CSV table of C-alpha atoms and ligand atoms in Angstrom, one decimal:
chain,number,residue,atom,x,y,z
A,27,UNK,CA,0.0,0.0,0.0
A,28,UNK,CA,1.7,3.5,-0.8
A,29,UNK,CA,0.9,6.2,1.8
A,30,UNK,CA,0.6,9.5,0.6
A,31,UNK,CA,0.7,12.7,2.4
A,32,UNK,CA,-1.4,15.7,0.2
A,33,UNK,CA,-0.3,19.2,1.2
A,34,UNK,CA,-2.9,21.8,0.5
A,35,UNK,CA,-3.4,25.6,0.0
A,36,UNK,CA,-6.7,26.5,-0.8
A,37,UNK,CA,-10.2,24.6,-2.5
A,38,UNK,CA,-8.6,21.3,-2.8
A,39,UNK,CA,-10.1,20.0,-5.9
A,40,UNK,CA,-6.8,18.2,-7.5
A,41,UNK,CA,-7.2,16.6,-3.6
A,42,UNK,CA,-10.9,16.0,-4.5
A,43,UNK,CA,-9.7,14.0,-7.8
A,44,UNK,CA,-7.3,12.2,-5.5
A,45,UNK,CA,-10.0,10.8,-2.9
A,46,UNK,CA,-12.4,10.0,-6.3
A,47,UNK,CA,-9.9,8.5,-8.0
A,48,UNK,CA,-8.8,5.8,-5.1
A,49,UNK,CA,-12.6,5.4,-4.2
A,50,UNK,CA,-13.6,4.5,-7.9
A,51,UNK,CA,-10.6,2.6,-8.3
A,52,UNK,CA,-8.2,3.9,-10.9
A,53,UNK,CA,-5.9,4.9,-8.3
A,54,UNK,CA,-4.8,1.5,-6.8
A,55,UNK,CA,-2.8,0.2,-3.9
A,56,UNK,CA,-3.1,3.6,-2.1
A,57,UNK,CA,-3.8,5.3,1.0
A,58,UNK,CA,-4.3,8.9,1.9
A,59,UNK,CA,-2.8,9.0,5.2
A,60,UNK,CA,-2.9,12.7,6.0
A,61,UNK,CA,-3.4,15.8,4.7
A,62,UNK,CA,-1.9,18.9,5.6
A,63,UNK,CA,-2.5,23.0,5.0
A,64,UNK,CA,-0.3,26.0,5.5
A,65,UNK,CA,-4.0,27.4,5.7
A,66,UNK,CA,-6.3,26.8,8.8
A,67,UNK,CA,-9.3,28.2,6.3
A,68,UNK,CA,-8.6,26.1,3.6
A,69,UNK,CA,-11.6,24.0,1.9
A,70,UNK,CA,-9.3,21.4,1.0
A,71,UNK,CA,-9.3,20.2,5.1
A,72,UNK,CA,-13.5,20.1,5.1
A,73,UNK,CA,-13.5,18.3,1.7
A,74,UNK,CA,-10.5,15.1,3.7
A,75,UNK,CA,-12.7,15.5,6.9
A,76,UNK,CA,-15.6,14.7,5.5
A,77,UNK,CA,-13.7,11.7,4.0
A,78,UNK,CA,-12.5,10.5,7.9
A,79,UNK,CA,-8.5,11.6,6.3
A,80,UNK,CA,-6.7,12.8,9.1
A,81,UNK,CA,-6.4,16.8,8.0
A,82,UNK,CA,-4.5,19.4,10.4
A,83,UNK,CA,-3.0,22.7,9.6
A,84,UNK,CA,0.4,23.8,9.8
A,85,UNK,CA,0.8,27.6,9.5
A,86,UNK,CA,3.6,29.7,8.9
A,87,UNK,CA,1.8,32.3,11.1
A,88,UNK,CA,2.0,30.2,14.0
A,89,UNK,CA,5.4,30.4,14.3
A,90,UNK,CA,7.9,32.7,15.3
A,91,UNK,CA,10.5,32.2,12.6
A,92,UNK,CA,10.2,30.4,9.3
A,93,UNK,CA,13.2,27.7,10.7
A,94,UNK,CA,11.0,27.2,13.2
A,95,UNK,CA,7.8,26.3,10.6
A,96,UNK,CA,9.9,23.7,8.6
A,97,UNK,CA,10.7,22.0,11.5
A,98,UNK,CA,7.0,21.5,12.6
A,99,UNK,CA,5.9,21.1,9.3
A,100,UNK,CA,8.6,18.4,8.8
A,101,UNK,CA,7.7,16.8,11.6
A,102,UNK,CA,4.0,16.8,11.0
A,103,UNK,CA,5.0,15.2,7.6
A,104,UNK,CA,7.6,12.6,9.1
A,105,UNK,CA,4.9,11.5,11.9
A,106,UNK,CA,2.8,9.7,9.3
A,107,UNK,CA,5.7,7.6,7.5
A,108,UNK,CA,4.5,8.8,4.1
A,109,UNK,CA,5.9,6.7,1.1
A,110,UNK,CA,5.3,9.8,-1.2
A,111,UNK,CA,4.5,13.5,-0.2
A,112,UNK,CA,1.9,15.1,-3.2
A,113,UNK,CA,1.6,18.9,-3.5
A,114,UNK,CA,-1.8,19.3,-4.7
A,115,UNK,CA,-2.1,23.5,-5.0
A,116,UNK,CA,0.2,23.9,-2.4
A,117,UNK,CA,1.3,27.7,-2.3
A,118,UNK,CA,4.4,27.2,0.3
A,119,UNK,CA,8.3,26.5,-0.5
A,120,UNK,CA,9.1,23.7,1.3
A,121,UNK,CA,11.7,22.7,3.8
A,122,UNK,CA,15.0,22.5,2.1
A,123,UNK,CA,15.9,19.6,4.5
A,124,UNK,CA,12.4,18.5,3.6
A,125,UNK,CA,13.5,17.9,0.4
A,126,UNK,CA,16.7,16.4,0.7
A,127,UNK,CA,15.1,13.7,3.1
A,128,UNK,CA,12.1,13.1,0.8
A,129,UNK,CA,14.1,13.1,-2.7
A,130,UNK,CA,12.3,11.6,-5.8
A,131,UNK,CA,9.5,11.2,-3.0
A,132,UNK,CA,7.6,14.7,-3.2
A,133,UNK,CA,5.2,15.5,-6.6
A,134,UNK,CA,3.9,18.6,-8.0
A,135,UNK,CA,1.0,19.4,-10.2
A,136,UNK,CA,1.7,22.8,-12.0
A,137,UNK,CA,-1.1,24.2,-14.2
A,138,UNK,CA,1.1,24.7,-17.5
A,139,UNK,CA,3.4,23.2,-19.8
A,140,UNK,CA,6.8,23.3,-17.9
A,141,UNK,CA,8.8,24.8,-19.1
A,142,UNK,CA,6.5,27.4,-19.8
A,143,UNK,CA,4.8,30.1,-17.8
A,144,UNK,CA,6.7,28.4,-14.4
A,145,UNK,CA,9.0,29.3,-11.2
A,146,UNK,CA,9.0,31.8,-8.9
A,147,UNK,CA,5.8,33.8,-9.6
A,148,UNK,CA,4.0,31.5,-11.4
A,149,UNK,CA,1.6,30.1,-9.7
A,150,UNK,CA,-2.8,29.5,-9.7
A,151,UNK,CA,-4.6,32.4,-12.2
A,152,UNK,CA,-1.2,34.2,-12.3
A,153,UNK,CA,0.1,31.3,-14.7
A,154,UNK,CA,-2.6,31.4,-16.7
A,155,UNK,CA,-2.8,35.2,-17.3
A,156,UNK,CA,0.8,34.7,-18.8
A,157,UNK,CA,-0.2,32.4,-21.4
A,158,UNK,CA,-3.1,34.1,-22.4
A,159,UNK,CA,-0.9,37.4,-22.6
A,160,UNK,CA,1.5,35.6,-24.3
A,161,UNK,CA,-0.8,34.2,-27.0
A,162,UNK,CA,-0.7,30.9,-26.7
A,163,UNK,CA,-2.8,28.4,-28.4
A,164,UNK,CA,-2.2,25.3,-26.2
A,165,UNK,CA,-1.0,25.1,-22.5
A,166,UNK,CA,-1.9,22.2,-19.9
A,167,UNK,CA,-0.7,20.8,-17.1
A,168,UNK,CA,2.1,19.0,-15.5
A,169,UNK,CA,3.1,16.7,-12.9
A,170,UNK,CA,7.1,16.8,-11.7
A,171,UNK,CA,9.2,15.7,-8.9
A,172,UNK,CA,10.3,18.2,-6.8
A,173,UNK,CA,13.9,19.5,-6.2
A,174,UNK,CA,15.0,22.6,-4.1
A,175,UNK,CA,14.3,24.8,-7.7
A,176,UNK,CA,10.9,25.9,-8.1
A,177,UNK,CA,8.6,23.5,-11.0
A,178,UNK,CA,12.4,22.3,-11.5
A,179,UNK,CA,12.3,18.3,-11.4
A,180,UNK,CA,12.0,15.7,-13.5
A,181,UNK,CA,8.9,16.3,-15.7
A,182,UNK,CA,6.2,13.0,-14.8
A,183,UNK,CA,3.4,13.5,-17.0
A,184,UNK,CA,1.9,16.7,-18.6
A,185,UNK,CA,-1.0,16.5,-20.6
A,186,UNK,CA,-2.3,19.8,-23.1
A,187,UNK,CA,-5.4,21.8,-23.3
A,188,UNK,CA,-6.3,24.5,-26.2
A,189,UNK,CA,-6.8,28.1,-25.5
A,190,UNK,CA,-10.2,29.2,-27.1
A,191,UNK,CA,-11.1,32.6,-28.4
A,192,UNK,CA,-12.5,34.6,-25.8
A,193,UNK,CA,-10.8,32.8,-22.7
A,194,UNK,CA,-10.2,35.0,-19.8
A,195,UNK,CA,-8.3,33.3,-16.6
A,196,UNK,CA,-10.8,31.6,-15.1
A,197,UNK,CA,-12.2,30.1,-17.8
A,198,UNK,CA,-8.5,28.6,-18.7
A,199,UNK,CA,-8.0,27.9,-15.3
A,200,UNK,CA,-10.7,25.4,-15.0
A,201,UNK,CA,-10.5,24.0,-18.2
A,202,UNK,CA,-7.0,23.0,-17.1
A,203,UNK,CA,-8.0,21.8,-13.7
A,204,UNK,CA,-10.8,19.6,-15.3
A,205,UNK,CA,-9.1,18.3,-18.3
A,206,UNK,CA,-5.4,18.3,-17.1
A,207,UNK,CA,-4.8,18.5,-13.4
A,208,UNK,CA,-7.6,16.3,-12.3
A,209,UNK,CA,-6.6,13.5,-15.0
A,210,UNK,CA,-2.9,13.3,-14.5
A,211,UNK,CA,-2.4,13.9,-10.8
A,212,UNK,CA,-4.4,10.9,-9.6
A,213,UNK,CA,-2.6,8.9,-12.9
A,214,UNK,CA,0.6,9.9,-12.0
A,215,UNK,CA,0.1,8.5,-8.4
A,216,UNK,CA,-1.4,5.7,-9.9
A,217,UNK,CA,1.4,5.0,-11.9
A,218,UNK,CA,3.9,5.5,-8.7
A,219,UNK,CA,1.4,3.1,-7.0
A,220,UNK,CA,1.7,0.1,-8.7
A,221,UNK,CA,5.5,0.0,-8.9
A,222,UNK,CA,5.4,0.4,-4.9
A,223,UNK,CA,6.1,-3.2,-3.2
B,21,GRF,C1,-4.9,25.0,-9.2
B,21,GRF,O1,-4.8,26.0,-10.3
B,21,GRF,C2,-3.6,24.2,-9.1
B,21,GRF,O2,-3.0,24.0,-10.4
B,21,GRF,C3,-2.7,25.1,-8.4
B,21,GRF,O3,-3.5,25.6,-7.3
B,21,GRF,C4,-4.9,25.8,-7.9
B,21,GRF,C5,-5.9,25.3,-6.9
B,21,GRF,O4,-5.8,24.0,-6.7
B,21,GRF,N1,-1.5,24.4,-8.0
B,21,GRF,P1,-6.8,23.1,-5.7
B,21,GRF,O5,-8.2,23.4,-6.2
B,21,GRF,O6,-6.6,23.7,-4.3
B,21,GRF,O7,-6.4,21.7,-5.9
């Protein structure tokens, strides 16, 4: 059985395809085994409450000093023995020690085609008002490893979406979440599952 741990931000829908997709089955051998927000608000912790999925929140603004944040987040991560860690929206730069004691172990899902319209600043609508200002006629989504870079690691999966005439943020937003992220998150986990012993 691969654990995962989901860290969220905010409305938790690529979590939401998560819980679907090991309820319906095309996620196999997998267990959600806690998820965990920077943000005490965040819908993401009703939606894997409602599911019995252990859900806390870890918040920067609880702590005195960012050192001191990484090492309760860290610790709030280590206490559940996760075989992978997924960043599903997840808005906060993680511990560097973090990631060099979870490497190849920690996923990403970024709402474009890395390299495009990625790093530091790129992130939610923000990404998807570059490409539209840019002109593009396809972007999508992608899922990576993470590394101490931002949307730096090995590329996973990525899977593309057209732009249509008249698109404004929003609209490409979604279209990316429901045609992109929601499809190759839980297949990329899927995938990561089955070669788990
Ligand atoms: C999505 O655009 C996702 O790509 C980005 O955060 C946004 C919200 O994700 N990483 P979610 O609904 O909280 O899963």
């Amino acid at each position: 059985m691969l654990r995962i741990c989901v860290c969220v931000s905010g409305g938790g829908t690529n979590l939401q395809a998560i819980m679907d997709a090991i309820d319906n089955g095309s996620i196999t051998n997998t267990q959600i085994v806690r998820v965990i927000s920077n943000n005490k608000g965040a819908h993401a912790l009703e939606r894997a409450k409602s599911k019995g999925i252990d859900a806390i929140a870890v918040s920067p603004k609880d702590y005195d000093s960012r050192e001191l944040f990484n090492s309760a987040f860290l610790s709030a991560v280590d206490a559940v023995s996760p075989d992978l860690v997924v960043l599903a929206g997840f808005l906060v730069v993680l511990p560097p020690e973090m990631i060099r004691k979870y490497e190849g172990r920690i996923i990403n899902i970024h709402p474009s085609l890395i390299p495009s319209f990625c790093g530091k600043g790129y992130y939610g609508l923000k990404v998807h008002e570059a490409a539209l200002a840019r002109g593009v006629k396809v972007t999508g989504a992608t899922v990576h490893y993470v590394d101490e870079g931002t949307d730096t690691g090995p590329i996973i999966c990525q899977k593309a979406v057209e732009v249509l005439e008249g698109d404004t943020p929003e609209i490409l937003q979604r279209r990316v979440m429901e045609q992109a992220e929601w499809v190759i998150l839980p297949q990329a986990i899927d995938e990561i599952a089955r070669r788990h012993q």
